[in-house]
XYZ file of C-alpha atoms in Angstrom:
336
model
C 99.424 46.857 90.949
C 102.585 49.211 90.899
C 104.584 49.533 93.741
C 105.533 52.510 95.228
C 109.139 52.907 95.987
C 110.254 53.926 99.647
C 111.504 57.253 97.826
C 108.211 58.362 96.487
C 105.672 57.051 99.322
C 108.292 59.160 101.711
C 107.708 62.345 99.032
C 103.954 61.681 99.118
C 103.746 61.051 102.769
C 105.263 64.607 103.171
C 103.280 66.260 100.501
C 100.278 64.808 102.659
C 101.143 65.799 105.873
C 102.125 69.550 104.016
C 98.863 69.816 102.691
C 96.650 68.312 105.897
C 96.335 71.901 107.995
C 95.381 73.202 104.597
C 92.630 70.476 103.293
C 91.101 71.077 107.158
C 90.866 74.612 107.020
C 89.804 74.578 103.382
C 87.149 72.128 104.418
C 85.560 74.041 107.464
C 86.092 77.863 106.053
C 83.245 77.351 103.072
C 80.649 75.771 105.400
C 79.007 78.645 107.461
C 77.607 81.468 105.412
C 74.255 82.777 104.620
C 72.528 81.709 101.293
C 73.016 83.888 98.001
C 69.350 84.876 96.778
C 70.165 85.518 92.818
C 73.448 84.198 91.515
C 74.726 83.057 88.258
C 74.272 79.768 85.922
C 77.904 80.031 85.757
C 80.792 82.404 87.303
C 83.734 82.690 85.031
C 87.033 83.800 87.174
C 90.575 84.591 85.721
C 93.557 84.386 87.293
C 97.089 84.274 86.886
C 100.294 82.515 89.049
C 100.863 85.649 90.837
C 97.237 85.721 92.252
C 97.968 83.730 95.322
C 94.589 84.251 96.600
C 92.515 83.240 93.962
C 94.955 80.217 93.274
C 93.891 79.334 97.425
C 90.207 79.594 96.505
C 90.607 77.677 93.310
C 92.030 74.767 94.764
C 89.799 74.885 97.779
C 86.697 75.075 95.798
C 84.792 77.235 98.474
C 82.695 78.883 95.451
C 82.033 75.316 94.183
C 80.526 74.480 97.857
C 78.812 77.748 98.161
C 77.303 78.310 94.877
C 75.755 74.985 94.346
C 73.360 76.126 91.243
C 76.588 78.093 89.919
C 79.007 76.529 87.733
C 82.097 78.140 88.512
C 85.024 78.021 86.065
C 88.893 79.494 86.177
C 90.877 80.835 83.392
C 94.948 81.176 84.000
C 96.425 83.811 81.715
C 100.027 85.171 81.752
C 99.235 88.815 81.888
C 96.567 91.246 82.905
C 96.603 92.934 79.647
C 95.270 89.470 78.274
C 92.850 88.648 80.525
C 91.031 91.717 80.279
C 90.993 91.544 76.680
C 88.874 88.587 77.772
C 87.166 90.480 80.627
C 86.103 93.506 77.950
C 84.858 91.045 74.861
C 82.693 88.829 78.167
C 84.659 85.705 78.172
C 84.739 86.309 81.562
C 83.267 87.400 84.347
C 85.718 88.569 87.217
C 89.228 88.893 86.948
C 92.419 90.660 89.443
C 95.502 92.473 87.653
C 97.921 95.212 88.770
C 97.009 99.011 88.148
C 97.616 99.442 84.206
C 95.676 97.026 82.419
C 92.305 98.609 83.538
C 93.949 101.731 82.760
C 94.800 100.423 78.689
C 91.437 99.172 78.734
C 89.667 101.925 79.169
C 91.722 103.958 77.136
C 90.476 101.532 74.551
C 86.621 102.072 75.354
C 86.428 98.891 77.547
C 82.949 98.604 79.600
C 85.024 97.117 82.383
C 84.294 98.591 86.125
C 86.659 98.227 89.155
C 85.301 96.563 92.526
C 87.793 96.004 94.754
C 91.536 96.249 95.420
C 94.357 94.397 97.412
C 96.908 96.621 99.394
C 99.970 98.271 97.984
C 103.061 95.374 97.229
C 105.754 97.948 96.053
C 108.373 95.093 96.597
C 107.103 92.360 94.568
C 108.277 93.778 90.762
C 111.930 94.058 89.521
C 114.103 95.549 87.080
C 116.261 92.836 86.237
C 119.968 92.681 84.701
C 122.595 90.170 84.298
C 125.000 89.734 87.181
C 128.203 91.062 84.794
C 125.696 94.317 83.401
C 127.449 97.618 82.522
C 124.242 98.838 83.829
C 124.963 100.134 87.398
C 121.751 102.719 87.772
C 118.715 103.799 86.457
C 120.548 106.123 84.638
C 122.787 103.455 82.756
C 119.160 102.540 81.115
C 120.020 105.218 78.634
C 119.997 103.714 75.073
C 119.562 100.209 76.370
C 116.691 97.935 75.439
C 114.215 96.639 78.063
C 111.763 93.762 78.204
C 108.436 94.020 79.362
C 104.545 93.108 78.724
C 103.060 96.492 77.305
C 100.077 97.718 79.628
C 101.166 95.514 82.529
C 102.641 96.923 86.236
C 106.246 96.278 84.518
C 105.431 98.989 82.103
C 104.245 101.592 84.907
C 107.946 100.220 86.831
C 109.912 100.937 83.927
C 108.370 104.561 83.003
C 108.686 105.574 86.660
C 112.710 104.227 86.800
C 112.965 106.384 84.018
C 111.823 109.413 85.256
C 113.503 108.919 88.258
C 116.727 108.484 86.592
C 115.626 111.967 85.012
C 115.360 110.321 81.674
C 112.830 110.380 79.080
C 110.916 107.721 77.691
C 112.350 108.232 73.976
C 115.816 107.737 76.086
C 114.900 103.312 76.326
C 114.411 100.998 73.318
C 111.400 99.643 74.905
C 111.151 95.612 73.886
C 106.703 94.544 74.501
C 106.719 90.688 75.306
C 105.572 88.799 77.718
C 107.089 87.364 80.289
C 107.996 83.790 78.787
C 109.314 85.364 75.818
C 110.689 88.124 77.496
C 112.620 85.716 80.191
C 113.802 83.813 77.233
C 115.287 87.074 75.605
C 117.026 88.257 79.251
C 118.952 84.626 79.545
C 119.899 84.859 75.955
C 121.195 88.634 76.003
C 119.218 89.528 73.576
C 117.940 92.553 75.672
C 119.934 94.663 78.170
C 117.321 94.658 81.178
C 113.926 92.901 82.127
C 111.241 94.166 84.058
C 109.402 91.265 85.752
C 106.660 90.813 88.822
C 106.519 87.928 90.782
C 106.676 84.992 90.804
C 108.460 84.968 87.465
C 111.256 87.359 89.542
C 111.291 84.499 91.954
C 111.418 82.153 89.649
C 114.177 83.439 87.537
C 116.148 84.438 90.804
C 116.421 81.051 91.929
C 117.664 79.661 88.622
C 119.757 82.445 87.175
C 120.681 84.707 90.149
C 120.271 87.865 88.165
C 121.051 91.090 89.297
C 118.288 94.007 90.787
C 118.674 96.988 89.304
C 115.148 98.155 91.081
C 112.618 96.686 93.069
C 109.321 98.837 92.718
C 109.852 100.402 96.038
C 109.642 103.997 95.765
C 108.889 103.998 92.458
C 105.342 102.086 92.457
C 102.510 100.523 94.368
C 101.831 97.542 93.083
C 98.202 97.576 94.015
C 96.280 94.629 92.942
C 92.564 95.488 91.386
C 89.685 92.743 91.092
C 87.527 93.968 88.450
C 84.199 93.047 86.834
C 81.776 93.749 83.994
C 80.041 96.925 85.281
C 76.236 94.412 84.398
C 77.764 91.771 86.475
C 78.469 93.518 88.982
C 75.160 95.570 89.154
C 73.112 92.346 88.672
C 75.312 89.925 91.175
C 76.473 92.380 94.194
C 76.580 89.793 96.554
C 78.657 86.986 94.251
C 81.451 90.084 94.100
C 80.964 90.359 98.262
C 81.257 86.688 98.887
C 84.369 86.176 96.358
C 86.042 89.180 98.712
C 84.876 87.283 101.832
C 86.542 84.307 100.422
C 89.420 85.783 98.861
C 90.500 87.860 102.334
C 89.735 84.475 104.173
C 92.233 82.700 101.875
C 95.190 85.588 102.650
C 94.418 85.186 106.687
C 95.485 81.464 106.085
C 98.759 82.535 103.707
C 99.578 84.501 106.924
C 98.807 82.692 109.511
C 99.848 79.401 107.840
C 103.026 80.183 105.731
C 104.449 76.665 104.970
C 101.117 74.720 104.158
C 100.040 77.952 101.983
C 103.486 77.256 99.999
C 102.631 73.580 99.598
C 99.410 74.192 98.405
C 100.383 76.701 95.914
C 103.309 74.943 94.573
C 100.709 72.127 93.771
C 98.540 74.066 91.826
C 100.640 76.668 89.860
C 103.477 73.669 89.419
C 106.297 76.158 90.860
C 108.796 74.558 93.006
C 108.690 75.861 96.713
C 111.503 78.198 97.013
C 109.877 79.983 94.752
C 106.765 80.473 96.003
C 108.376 81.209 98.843
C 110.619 83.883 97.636
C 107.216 85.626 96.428
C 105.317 85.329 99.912
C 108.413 86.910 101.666
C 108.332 89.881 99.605
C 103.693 90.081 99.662
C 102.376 91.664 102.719
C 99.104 91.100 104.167
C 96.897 91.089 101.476
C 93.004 91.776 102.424
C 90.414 92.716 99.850
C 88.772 95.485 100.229
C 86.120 97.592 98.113
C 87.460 100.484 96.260
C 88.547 103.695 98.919
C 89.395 107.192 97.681
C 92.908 107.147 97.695
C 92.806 104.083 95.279
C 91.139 106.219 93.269
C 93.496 109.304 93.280
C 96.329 106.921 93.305
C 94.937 104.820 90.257
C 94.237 108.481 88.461
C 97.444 109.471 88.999
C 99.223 106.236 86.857
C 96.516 106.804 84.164
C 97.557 110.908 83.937
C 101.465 110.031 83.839
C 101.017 107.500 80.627
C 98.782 109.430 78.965
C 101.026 112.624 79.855
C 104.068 110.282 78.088
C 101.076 109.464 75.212
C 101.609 106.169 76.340
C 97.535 105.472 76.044
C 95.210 107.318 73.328
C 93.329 109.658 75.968
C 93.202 110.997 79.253
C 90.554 109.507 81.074
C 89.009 109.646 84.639
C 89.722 106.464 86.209
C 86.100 107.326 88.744
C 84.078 106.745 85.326
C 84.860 103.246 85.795
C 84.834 102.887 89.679
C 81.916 100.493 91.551
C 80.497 100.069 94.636
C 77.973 97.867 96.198
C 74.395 99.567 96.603
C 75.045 100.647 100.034
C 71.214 99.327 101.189
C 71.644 95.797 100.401
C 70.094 93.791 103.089
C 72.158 90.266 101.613
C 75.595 92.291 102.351
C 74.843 93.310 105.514
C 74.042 90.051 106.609
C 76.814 88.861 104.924
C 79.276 91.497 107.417
């Protein structure tokens, strides 16, 4: 057998001890809740690294512990525009992204249906330049290209900078990648700016140090929105109520528990710490909640302006796609 050297059994010790408030609460938060009448053979869940509360209830498998007829499965992708692609052809059954992939998508006919929403986070997206950038405002964005992934919340950042900077869109050589190949293409200079979310601004900021042109505050929102197939979430109202139960019980411990919420994070999404730490400095409380009516005006709002800038094929009405839980449902009243 291998021996450990003092090095590593020190690292794992303090990995361990990291990790032991978490593993406790993770244990004791899935225990105590009523029993789910109808639910699925199998719930399909994407996520991506920025979806710090889905990565908490992935790794402490409260669905699995809940849902013991249910086999429950997670999906990483890199974007939301990708993972509703999967969402809209039914690869998968619940997913979270910021406010313009649903927006794209139903542009594009999707069946897709909104069901919750996380709190405005107008300070975790960037514009991004290098640290010796002739680019000194929004204005300098004149002429200049600018990375982003098409239909994401970096798309909605950079039209809003540009109107702000009283420019128009025809004004930017916009560059559609995403964010891998759009990081790669910042660090080699082979576009001007980058407009990034966390934690790939995190990440990037503790290796490269670049320069912020514009964070998204006064320019966006940043909400988050968990969305569904509009059948799943007519047929399974009380899977979408118990994955906001869980979700909302997994921000109380990010909150309450900052530096074993890091560790655990780091471990599954394989960022170092300071990044994930960077990212959690800049997220505020982060409950979820079912859809309100100023989500609603405020989501309608981003899908007039890029349809106004025939950014998406047609105008559409964001309410068209808008759920709620049957309002008589004895399981989600026991469930509050």
């Amino acid at each position: 057998m291998k021996t450990l050297s003092p090095l590593r059994r020190s690292l794992l010790l303090a990995v361990a001890l990291a990790l032991t408030p978490y593993l406790a609460w993770a244990a004791s938060s899935a225990s105590a809740a009523p029993a789910i009448s109808d639910a699925p053979k199998e719930l399909r869940i994407g996520f991506q690294k920025s979806s710090v509360n889905l990565t908490l209830l992935k790794q402490r498998q409260a669905l699995e512990k809940q849902l013991k007829g249910t086999k429950v499965t997670w999906f990483e992708f890199t974007a939301g525009p990708q993972m509703l692609e999967a969402l809209s052809v039914g690869s998968i059954d619940f997913a979270t992204t910021g406010e313009p992939p649903p927006i794209f998508a139903q542009a594009a006919g999707s069946g897709l249906v909104y069901v919750g929403a996380e709190p405005a986070k107008p300070a975790v997206s960037a514009i991004l330049v290098k640290p010796d950038s002739v680019i000194k405002s929004l204005a300098d964005l004149k002429g200049k290209k600018i990375a982003f992934q098409k239909g994401s919340s970096a798309h909605y950042h950079v039209l809003r900078a540009v109107q702000q900077a009283g420019l128009q869109w025809s004004d930017i050589s916009p560059i559609y990648l995403a964010p891998a190949d759009a990081r790669a293409a910042f660090e080699r200079g082979s576009v001007d700016a980058w407009a990034i979310w966390d934690p790939y601004w995190a990440a990037i900021e503790q290796s490269a140090q670049p320069r912020v042109l514009a964070t998204g505050k006064d320019l966006v929102n940043n909400l988050s929105y968990y969305l569904s197939s509009r059948s799943f979430a007519e047929k399974y109202p009380q899977i979408i109520h118990l994955l906001f139960e869980e979700l909302t019980r997994s921000d109380n411990f990010v909150q309450t528990n900052r530096k074993e919420a890091i560790a655990a994070i780091a471990a599954s999404t394989g960022l170092d710490q300071p990044t994930i730490s960077a990212y959690l400095t800049r997220r505020p409380r982060s409950p979820v909640v079912y859809l309100t009516q100023s989500m609603l005006e405020d989501q309608q709002r981003v899908a007039d302006n890029f349809f106004q800038q025939k950014l998406i094929p047609r105008q559409i009405n964001v309410r068209d796609a808008a759920w709620l839980p049957p309002a008589a449902s004895p399981a989600i009243a026991a469930r509050n």
